[in-house]
Coordinates of C-alpha atoms and ligand atoms in Angstrom, one line a residue:
X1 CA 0.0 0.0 0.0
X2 CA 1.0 3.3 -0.7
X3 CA 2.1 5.7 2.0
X4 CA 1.1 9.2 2.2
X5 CA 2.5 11.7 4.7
X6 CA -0.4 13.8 5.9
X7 CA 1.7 17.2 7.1
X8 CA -0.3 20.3 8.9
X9 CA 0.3 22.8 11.4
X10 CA -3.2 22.3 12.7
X11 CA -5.4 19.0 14.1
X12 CA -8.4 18.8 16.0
X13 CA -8.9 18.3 18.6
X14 CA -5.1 18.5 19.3
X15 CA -4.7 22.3 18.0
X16 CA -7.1 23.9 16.4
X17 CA -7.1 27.5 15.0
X18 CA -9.7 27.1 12.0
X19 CA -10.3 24.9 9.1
X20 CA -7.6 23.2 8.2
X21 CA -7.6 21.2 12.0
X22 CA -11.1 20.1 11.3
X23 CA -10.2 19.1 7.6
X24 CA -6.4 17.5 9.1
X25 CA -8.8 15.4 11.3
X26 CA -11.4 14.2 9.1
X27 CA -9.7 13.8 5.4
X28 CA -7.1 11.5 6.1
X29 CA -9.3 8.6 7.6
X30 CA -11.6 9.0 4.5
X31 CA -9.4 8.4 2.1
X32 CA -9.1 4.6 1.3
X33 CA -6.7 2.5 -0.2
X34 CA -3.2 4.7 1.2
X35 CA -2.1 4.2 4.8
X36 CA -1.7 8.0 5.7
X37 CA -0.4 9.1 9.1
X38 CA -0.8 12.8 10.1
X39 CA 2.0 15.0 11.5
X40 CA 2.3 17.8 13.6
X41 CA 4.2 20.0 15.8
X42 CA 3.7 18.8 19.7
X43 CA 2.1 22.2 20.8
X44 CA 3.1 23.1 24.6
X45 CA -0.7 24.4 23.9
X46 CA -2.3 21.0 23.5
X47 CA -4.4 20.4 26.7
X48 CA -2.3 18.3 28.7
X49 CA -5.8 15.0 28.9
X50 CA -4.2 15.0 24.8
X51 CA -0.7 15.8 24.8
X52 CA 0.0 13.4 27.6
X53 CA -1.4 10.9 25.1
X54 CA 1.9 11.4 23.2
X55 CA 4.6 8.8 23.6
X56 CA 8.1 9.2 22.4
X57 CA 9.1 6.6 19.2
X58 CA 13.0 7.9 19.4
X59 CA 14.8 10.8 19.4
X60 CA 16.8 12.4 17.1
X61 CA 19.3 15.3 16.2
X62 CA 19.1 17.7 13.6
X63 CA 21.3 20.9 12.7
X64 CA 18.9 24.1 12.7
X65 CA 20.1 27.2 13.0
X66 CA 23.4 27.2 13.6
X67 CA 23.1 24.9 16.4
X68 CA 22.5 21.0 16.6
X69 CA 19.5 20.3 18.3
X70 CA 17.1 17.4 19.6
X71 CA 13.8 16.7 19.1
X72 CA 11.4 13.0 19.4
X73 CA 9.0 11.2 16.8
X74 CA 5.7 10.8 18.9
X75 CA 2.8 8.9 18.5
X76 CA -0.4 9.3 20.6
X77 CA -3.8 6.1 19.8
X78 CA -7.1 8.9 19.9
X79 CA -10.2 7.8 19.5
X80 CA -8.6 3.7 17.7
X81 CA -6.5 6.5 15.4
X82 CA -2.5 7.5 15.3
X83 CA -1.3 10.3 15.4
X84 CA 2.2 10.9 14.9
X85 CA 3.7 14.7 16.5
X86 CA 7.5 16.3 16.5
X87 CA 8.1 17.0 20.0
X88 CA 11.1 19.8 20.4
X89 CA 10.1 22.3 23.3
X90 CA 12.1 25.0 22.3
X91 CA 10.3 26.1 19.3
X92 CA 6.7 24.7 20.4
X93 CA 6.4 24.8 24.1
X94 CA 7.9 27.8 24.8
X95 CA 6.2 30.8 24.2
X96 CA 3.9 31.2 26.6
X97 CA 1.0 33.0 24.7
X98 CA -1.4 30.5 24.7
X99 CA -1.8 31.0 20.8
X100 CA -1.2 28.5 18.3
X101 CA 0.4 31.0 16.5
X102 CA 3.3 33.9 17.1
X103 CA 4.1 36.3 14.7
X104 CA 5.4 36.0 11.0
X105 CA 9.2 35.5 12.7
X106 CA 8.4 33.2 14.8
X107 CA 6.2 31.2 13.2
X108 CA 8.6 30.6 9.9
X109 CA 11.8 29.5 12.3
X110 CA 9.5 27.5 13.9
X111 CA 8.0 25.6 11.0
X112 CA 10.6 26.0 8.9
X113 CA 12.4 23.9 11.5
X114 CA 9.5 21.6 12.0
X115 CA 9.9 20.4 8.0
X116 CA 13.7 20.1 8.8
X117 CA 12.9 18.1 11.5
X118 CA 10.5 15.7 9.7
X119 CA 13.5 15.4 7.0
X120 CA 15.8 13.9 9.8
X121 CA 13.5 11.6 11.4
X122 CA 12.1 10.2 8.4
X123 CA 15.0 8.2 7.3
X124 CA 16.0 7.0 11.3
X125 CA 11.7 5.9 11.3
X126 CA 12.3 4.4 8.3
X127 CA 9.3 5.7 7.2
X128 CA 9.7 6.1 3.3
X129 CA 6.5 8.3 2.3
X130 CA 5.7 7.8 -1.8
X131 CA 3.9 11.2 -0.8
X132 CA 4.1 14.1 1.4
X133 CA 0.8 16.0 1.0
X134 CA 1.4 19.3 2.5
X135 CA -1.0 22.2 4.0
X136 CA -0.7 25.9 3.5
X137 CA 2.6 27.8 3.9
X138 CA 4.5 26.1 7.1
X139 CA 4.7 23.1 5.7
X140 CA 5.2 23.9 1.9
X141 CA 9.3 24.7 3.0
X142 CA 9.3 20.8 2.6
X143 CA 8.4 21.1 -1.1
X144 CA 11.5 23.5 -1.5
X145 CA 13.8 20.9 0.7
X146 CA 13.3 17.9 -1.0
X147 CA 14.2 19.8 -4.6
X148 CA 17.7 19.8 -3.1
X149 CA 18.1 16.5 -1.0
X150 CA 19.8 14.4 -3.0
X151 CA 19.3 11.3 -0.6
X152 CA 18.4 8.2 -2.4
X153 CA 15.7 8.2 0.6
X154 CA 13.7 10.5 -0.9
X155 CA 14.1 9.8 -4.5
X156 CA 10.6 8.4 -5.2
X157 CA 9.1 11.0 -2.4
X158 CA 6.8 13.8 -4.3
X159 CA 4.9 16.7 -3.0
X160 CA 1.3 17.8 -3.0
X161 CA 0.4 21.3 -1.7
X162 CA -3.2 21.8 -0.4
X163 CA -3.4 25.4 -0.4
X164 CA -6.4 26.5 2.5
X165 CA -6.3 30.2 2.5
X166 CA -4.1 32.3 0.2
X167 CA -4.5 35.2 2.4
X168 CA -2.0 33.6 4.5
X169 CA 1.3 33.5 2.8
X170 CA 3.5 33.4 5.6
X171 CA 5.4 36.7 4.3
X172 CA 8.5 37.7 6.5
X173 CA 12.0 38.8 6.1
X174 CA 14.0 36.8 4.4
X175 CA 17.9 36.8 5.7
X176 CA 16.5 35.5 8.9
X177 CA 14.8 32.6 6.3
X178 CA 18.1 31.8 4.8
X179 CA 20.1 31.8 7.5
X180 CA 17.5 29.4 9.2
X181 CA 16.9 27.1 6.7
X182 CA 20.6 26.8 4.9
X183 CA 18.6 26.6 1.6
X184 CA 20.0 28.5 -1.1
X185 CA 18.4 32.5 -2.1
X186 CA 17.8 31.2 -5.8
X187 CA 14.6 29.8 -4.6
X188 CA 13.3 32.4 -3.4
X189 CA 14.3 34.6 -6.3
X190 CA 11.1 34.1 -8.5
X191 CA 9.4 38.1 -8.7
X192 CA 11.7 40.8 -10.3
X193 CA 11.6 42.4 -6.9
X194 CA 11.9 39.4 -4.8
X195 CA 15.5 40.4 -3.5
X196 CA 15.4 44.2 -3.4
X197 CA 12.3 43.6 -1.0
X198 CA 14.2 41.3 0.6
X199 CA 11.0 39.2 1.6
X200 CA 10.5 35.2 1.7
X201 CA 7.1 34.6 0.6
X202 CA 7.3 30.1 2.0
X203 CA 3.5 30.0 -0.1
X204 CA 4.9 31.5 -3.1
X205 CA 8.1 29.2 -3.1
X206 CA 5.9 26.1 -2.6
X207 CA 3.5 27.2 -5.2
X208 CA 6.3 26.8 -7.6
X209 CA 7.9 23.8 -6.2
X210 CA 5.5 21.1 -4.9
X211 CA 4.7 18.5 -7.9
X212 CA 0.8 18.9 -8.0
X213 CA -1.6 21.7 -6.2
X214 CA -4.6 21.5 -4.5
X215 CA -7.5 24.1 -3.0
X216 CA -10.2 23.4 -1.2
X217 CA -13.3 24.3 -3.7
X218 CA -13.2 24.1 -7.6
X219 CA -14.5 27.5 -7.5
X220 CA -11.3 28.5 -5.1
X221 CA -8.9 26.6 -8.0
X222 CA -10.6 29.4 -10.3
X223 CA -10.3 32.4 -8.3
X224 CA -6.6 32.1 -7.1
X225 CA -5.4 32.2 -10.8
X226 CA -7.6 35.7 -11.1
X227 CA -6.0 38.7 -10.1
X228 CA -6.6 40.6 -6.8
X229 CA -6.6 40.4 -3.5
X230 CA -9.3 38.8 -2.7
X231 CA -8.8 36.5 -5.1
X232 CA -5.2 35.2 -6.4
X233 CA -3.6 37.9 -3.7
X234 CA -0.7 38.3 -5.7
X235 CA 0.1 34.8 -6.3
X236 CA -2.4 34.6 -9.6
X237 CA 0.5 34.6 -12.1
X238 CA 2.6 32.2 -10.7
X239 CA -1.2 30.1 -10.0
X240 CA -1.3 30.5 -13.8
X241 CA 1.8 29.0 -14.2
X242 CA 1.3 25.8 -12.7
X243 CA -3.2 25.7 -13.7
X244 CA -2.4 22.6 -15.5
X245 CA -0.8 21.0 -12.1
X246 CA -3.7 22.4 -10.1
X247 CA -7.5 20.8 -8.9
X248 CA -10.0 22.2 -7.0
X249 CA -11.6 19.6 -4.1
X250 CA -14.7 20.8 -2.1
X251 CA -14.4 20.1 1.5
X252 CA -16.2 18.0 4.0
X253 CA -17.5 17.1 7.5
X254 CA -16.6 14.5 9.4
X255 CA -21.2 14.3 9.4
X256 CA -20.9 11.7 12.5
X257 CA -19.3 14.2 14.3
X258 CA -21.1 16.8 13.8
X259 CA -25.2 15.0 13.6
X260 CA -27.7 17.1 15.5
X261 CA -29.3 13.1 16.1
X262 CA -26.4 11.9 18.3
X263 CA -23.9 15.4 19.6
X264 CA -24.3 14.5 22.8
X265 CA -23.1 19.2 23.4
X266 CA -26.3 20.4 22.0
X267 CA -29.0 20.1 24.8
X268 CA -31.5 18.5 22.4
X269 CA -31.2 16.1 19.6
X270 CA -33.3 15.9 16.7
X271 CA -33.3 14.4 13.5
X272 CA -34.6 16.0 9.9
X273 CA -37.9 14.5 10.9
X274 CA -38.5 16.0 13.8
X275 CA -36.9 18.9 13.7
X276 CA -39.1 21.9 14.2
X277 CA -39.5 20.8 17.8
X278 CA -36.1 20.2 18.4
X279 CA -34.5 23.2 16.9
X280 CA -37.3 25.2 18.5
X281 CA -36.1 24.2 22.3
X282 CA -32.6 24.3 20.8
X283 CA -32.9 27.7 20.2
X284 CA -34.6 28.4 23.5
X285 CA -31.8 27.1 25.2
X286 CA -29.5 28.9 23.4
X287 CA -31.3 32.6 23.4
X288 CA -30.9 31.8 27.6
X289 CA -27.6 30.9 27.5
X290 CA -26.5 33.9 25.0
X291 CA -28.9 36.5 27.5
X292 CA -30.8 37.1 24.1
X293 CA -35.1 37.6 24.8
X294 CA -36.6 34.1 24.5
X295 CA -38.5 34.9 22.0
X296 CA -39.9 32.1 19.5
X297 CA -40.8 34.5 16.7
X298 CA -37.9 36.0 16.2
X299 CA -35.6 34.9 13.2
X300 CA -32.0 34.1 15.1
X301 CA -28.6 34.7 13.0
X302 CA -25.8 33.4 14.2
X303 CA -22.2 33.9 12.7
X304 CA -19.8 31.9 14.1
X305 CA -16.3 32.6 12.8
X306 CA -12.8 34.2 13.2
X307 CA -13.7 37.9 13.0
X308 CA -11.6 40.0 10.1
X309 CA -12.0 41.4 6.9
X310 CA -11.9 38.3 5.2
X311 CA -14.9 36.6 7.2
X312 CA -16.9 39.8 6.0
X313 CA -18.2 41.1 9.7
X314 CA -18.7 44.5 9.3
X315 CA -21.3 43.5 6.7
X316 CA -23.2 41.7 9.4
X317 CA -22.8 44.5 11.9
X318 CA -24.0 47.4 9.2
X319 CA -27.2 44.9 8.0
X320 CA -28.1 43.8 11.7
X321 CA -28.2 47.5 13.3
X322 CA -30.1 49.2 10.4
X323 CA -32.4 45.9 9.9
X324 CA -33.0 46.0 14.0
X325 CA -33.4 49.8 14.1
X326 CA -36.1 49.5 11.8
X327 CA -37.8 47.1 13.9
X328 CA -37.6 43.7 11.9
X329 CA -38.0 40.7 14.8
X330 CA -34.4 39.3 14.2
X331 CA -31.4 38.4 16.9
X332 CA -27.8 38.2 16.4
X333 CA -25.4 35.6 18.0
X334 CA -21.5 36.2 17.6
X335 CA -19.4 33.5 18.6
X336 CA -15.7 33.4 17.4
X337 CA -12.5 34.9 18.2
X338 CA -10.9 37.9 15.7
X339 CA -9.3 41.0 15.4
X340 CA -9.7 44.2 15.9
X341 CA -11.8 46.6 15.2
X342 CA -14.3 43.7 14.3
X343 CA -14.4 42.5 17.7
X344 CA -14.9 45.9 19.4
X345 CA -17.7 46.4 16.1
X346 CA -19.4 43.7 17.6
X347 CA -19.5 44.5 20.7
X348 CA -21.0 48.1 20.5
X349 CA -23.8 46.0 18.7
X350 CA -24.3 43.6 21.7
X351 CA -24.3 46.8 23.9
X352 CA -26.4 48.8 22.1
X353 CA -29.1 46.1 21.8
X354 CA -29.1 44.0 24.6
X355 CA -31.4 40.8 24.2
X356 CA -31.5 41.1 20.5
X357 CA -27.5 40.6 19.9
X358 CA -25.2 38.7 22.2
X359 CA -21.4 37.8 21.4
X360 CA -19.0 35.7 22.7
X361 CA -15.5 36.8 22.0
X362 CA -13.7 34.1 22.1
X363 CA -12.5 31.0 20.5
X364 CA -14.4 27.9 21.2
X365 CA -14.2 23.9 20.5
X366 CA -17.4 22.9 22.6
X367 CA -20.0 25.9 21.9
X368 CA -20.2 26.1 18.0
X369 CA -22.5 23.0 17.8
X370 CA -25.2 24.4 20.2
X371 CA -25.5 27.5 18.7
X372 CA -25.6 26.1 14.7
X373 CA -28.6 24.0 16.4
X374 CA -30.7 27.0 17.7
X375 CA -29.9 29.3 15.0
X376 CA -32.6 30.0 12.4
X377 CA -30.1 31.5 10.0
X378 CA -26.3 31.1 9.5
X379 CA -24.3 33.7 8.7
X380 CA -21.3 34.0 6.3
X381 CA -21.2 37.1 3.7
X382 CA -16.9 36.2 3.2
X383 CA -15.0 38.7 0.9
X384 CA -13.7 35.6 -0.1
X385 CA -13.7 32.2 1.3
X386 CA -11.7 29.0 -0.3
X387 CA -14.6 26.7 1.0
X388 CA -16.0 27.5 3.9
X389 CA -16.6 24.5 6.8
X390 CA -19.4 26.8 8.8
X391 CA -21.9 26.4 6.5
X392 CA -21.7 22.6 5.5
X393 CA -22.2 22.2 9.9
X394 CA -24.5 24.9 9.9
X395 CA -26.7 23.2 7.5
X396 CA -26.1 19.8 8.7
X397 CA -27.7 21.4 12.2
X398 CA -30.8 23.3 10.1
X399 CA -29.7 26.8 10.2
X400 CA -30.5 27.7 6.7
X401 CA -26.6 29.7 5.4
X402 CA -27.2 33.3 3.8
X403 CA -23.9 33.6 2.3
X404 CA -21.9 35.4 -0.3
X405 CA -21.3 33.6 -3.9
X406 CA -17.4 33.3 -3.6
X407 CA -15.3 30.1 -3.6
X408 CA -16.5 27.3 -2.1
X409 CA -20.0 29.0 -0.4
X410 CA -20.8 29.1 -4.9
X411 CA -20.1 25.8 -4.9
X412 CA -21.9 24.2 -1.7
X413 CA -25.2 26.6 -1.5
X414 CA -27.5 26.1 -4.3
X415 CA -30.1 29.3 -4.2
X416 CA -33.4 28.7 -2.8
X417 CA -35.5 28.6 -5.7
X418 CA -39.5 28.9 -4.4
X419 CA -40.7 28.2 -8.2
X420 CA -39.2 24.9 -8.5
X421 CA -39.1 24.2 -4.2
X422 CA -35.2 23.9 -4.5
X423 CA -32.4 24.9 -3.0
X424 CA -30.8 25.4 0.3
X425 CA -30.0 28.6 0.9
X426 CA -29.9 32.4 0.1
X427 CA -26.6 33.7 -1.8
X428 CA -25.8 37.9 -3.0
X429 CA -23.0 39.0 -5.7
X430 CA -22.2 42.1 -4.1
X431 CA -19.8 42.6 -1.0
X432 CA -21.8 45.1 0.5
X433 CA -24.1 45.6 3.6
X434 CA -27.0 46.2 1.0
X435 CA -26.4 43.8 -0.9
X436 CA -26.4 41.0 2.6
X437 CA -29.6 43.4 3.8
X438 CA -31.9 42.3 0.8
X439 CA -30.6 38.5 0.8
X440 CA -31.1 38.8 5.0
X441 CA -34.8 40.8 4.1
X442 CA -35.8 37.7 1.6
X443 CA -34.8 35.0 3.9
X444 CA -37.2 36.9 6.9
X445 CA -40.0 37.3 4.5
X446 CA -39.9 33.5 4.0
X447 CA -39.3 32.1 7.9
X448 CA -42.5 34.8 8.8
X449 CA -44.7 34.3 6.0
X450 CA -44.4 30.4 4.7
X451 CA -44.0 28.2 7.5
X452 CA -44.0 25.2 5.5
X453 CA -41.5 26.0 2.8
X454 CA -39.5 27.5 5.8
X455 CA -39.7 23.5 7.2
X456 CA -39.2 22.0 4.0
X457 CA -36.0 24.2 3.0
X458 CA -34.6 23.1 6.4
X459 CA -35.0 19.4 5.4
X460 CA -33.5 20.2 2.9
X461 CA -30.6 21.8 4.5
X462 CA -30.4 18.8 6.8
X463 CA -30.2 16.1 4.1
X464 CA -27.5 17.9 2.1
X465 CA -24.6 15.9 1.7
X466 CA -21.6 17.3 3.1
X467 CA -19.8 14.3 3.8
X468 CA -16.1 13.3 2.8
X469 CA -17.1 10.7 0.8
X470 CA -17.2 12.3 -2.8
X471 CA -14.3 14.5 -2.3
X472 CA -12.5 11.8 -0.5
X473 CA -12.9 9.6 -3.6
X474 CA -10.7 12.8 -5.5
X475 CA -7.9 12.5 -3.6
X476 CA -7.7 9.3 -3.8
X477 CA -7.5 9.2 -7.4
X478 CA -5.3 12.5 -6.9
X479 CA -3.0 10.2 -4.4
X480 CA -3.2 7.2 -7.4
X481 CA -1.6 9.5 -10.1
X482 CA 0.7 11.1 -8.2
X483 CA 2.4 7.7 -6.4
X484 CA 1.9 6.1 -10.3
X485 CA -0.5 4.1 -9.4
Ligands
LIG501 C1 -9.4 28.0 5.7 C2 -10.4 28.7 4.7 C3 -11.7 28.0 4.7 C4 -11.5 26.5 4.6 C5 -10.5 25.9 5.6 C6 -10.2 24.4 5.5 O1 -9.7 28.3 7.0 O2 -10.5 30.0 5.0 O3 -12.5 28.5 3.7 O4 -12.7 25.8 4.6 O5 -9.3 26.6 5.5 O6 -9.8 24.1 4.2

C-alpha cells in the first residue's frame, strides 16, 4: 500500500485554530486504499488530557540554526487513530502565549524547523513516504527541501500542496529565512523584486515547487489564478503558471461528528424528521444561555467565525443594526474569536441592543454545535472564502446559510429557488451591507410568512450531503496518479 505523509500545522482536537484542523482530522481517515499518518508539531498548547497521550518513538538530532538540536517522533492512539507529532520544546512549548500562533518570525523558524525536522526523522523511522501532502505555507518549505536533498531516501518522495487560504502566505524577512533554513536565495528569487524587498514569501516558493496543487473548492482553484486580492492575492501569475498541475476539491464534515441526532453538546437532539420541535427548544436554550429575549418568533442569525475582513463582519454589523433599528424581529449571536476593530464592532452592537445581539468573544471547541442548532439562519457574507466548513455544519444542524457567492460557499449553497421548491439557501453578488440586507430581508419574509417552505427548505438543508465521501474519492484518485499508481 502506498504511504502518504499527511503534514499540517493544525489538528483537531489537538490544536485547532480554524479549518484546516477540522479538515487534518477528518480527510485522512476518509481516504481509502493509502495508509496516511498525520504529522504535527507537539504544541506546549495542546491540553495536557491530549498531549500526555503522546509517547516518544525515538529521538533524534538535527542541525537548525546554527546549532545541533534534539527533538522526538511521537505517536499518541485517539479515539482507535494514530497520530504521529514532532516534540522539540524549544520552538513549540515555549512561548507562553497560549496562541497557536506567534508572529510571522516566529512562526517561519519555527516551521521552517518543523519540516527540517521531519526530514531527519524520516530516514532513522524508516518511514519512506511515496507522498508528502502538505498544508498551507508552514509546511510547503518541505516542497522547497526535498528539490535539493539528493538522498536516495527521498528519491521516489513527491509533494502535494493543499493550499487552505491564500491570504495567509507566511510573508517575512528573508535573511533570517536563509540563515535558518541553509537553503539557497535562488529559490526564493522568483518576482523581479523578490531580493530588493528582501522578503520570503514560503506559499509562493511552494507554489512553484510542490509537484501537484490543490485548494479546497473548484471554484477557489478558479479564483486564485484571477488577479486581486481577494482572489489570487498576488500569487495569480505564478497560480497561472502551474493551472495545469492544479485541482479544486470541495471540503467535507466528518457528518458523524457533527449529527444534530447523536452530539451529545447540544441540549436537544433531533433528526430531519422532527426537527421543528427540536431546533425550537434548541434555540430556547440557546437565546438563555446567550442572554438574548426568549422569543420564538424572532428569526435568530448566528455567525460563528474568526472575526476579520476576510470573514466579512462589518457586513453583518451594518445589515443587523439598520435591519434592528427598523424594527424587523431578528437576533444576532456572535461566537468566534478575531481581530480588531471587528471585535470591538461587535461589541458596540451587543451593547447597544441587549437581548437582540449577544457575542462571545472568544474561541471555542465545545459551543459552535449548540448554537448552529438553535440558529434559524447562518451567517457567512466572506469577501472571499476558499470553502468555507461553517456552513456545510450549519446546514447539517438546520440553520438555513445566507452567504456570499465566492469560492466554495458558490459551490456548496445552491439558491433557494421557491418556483421549483429547491435549493438550500440564500446567496448575493455584491460585498456590501445592502447587498447581505436584501438576501437577509428575503430569507425573513420567508421564515415569517411560509412556514411550510420554511420547514421543507430546512430538510432540505439537513439532508444535504456534506460528507467526505465524494471528495474523499478525489484525492484518492489525486493520491493514485501522483504515487503512479
Ligand atoms: C481556511 C479557509 C476555509 C477552509 C478551511 C479548510 O480556514 O478560510 O474556507 O474551509 O481553510 O480548508
Amino acid at each position: 500500500m502506498k504511504k502518504i505523509l499527511f503534514v499540517t500545522a493544525e489538528c483537531a482536537p489537538f490544536a485547532k485554530a480554524g479549518g484546516l484542523a477540522d479538515v487534518s482530522a477528518s480527510l485522512p481517515p476518509a481516504i481509502c486504499g493509502y495508509e496516511i499518518r498525520t504529522i504535527f508539531p507537539l504544541y506546549g498548547i495542546i491540553r495536557d488530557s491530549l498531549r500526555t497521550l503522546f509517547q516518544p518513538c525515538f529521538s533524534f538530532s538535527c542541525d537548525f540554526d546554527g546549532k545541533r538540536r534534539t527533538a522526538a517522533l511521537c505517536r499518541a492512539v485517539y479515539q482507535g487513530r494514530y497520530f504521529y507529532a514532532i516534540d522539540a520544546p524549544e520552538f513549540f512549548v515555549a512561548n507562553g502565549s497560549g496562541r497557536l500562533y506567534l508572529d510571522a518570525a516566529a512562526d517561519n523558524r519555527r516551521f521552517l524547523f518543523f519540516c527540517r525536522a521531519l526530514l531527519a526523522a524520516l530516514p532513522i523511522w524508516d518511514y519512506q513516504p511515496d507522498l508528502l501532502h502538505l498544508n498551507d505555507w508552514h509546511t510547503s518549505f518541505l516542497s522547497i527541501m526535498l528539490r535539493h536533498d539528493k538522498s536516495e531516501f527521498f528519491q521516489n518522495t513527491k509533494t502535494l500542496l493543499t493550499i487552505h487560504n491564500i491570504g495567509c502566505m507566511g510573508i517575512t524577512r528573508l535573511p533570517a529565512v536563509l540563515r535558518q533554513s541553509g537553503l539557497p536565495c535562488s529559490d526564493f528569487l522568483t518576482g523581479p523584486f523578490a531580493w530588493r524587498i528582501r522578503n520570503s514569501n514560503p506559499l509562493k516558493s511552494g507554489i512553484l515547487t510542490a509537484d501537484f496543487l490543490s485548494t479546497v473548492s473548484p471554484s477557489y482553484a478558479a479564483e486564485l489564478a484571477t488577479d486581486g486580492p481577494d482572489k489570487g492575492n498576488y500569487l495569480s501569475r505564478y497560480i497561472r503558471r502551474r493551472s495545469g498541475s492544479l485541482v479544486g476539491i470541495r471540503n467535507g464534515i466528518d457528518t458523524d461528528l457533527y449529527n444534530p441526532a447523536t452530539d451529545a453538546s447540544i441540549p436537544y437532539r433531533y433528526s430531519a424528521c422532527q426537527s421543528e420541535s427540536g431546533k425550537a427548544a434548541c434555540k430556547h436554550s440557546l437565546q438563555n444561555r446567550f442572554g438574548l429575549c426568549p422569543d420564538p418568533n424572532a428569526m435568530l442569525c448566528a455567525m460563528v467565525s474568526r472575526f476579520c475582513e476576510q470573514k466579512g463582519s462589518s457586513l453583518t454589523c451594518t445589515c443587523a443594526e439598520k435591519m434592528l433599528r427598523g424594527g424587523a424581529p431578528l437576533q444576532f449571536v456572535f461566537l468566534g474569536d478575531g481581530n480588531e476593530p471587528f471585535l470591538t464592532e461587535i461589541q458596540r452592537l451587543a451593547d447597544e441592543f441587549p437581548g437582540r445581539v449577544s457575542a462571545m468573544l472568544h474561541f471555542s471547541q465545545s459551543l459552535p454545535p449548540s448554537v448552529y442548532a438553535g440558529a434559524d439562519v447562518f451567517l457567512m457574507p466572506s469577501l472571499y472564502e476558499p470553502c468555507g466548513l461553517g456552513q456545510l455544519i450549519a446546514m447539517r444542524y438546520g440553520a438555513v446559510p445566507v452567504v456570499r457567492r465566492t469560492g466554495g460557499l458558490a459551490d456548496t449553497i445552491v439558491p433557494y429557488d421557491p418556483a421549483a421548491d429547491q435549493g438550500c439557501g440564500f446567496l448575493f453578488d455584491e460585498y456590501s451591507a445592502d447587498a447581505l440586507m436584501a438576501s437577509l430581508t428575503e430569507t425573513l419574509s420567508l421564515y415569517l410568512h411560509d412556514k411550510t417552505a420554511w420547514r421543507e427548505l430546512v430538510a432540505r438543508c439537513m439532508s444535504f450531503d456534506s460528507s467526505w465521501a465524494s471528495p474523499a474519492k478525489e484525492y484518492g484518485r489525486l493520491y493514485g496518479r501522483l504515487c503512479n499508481e
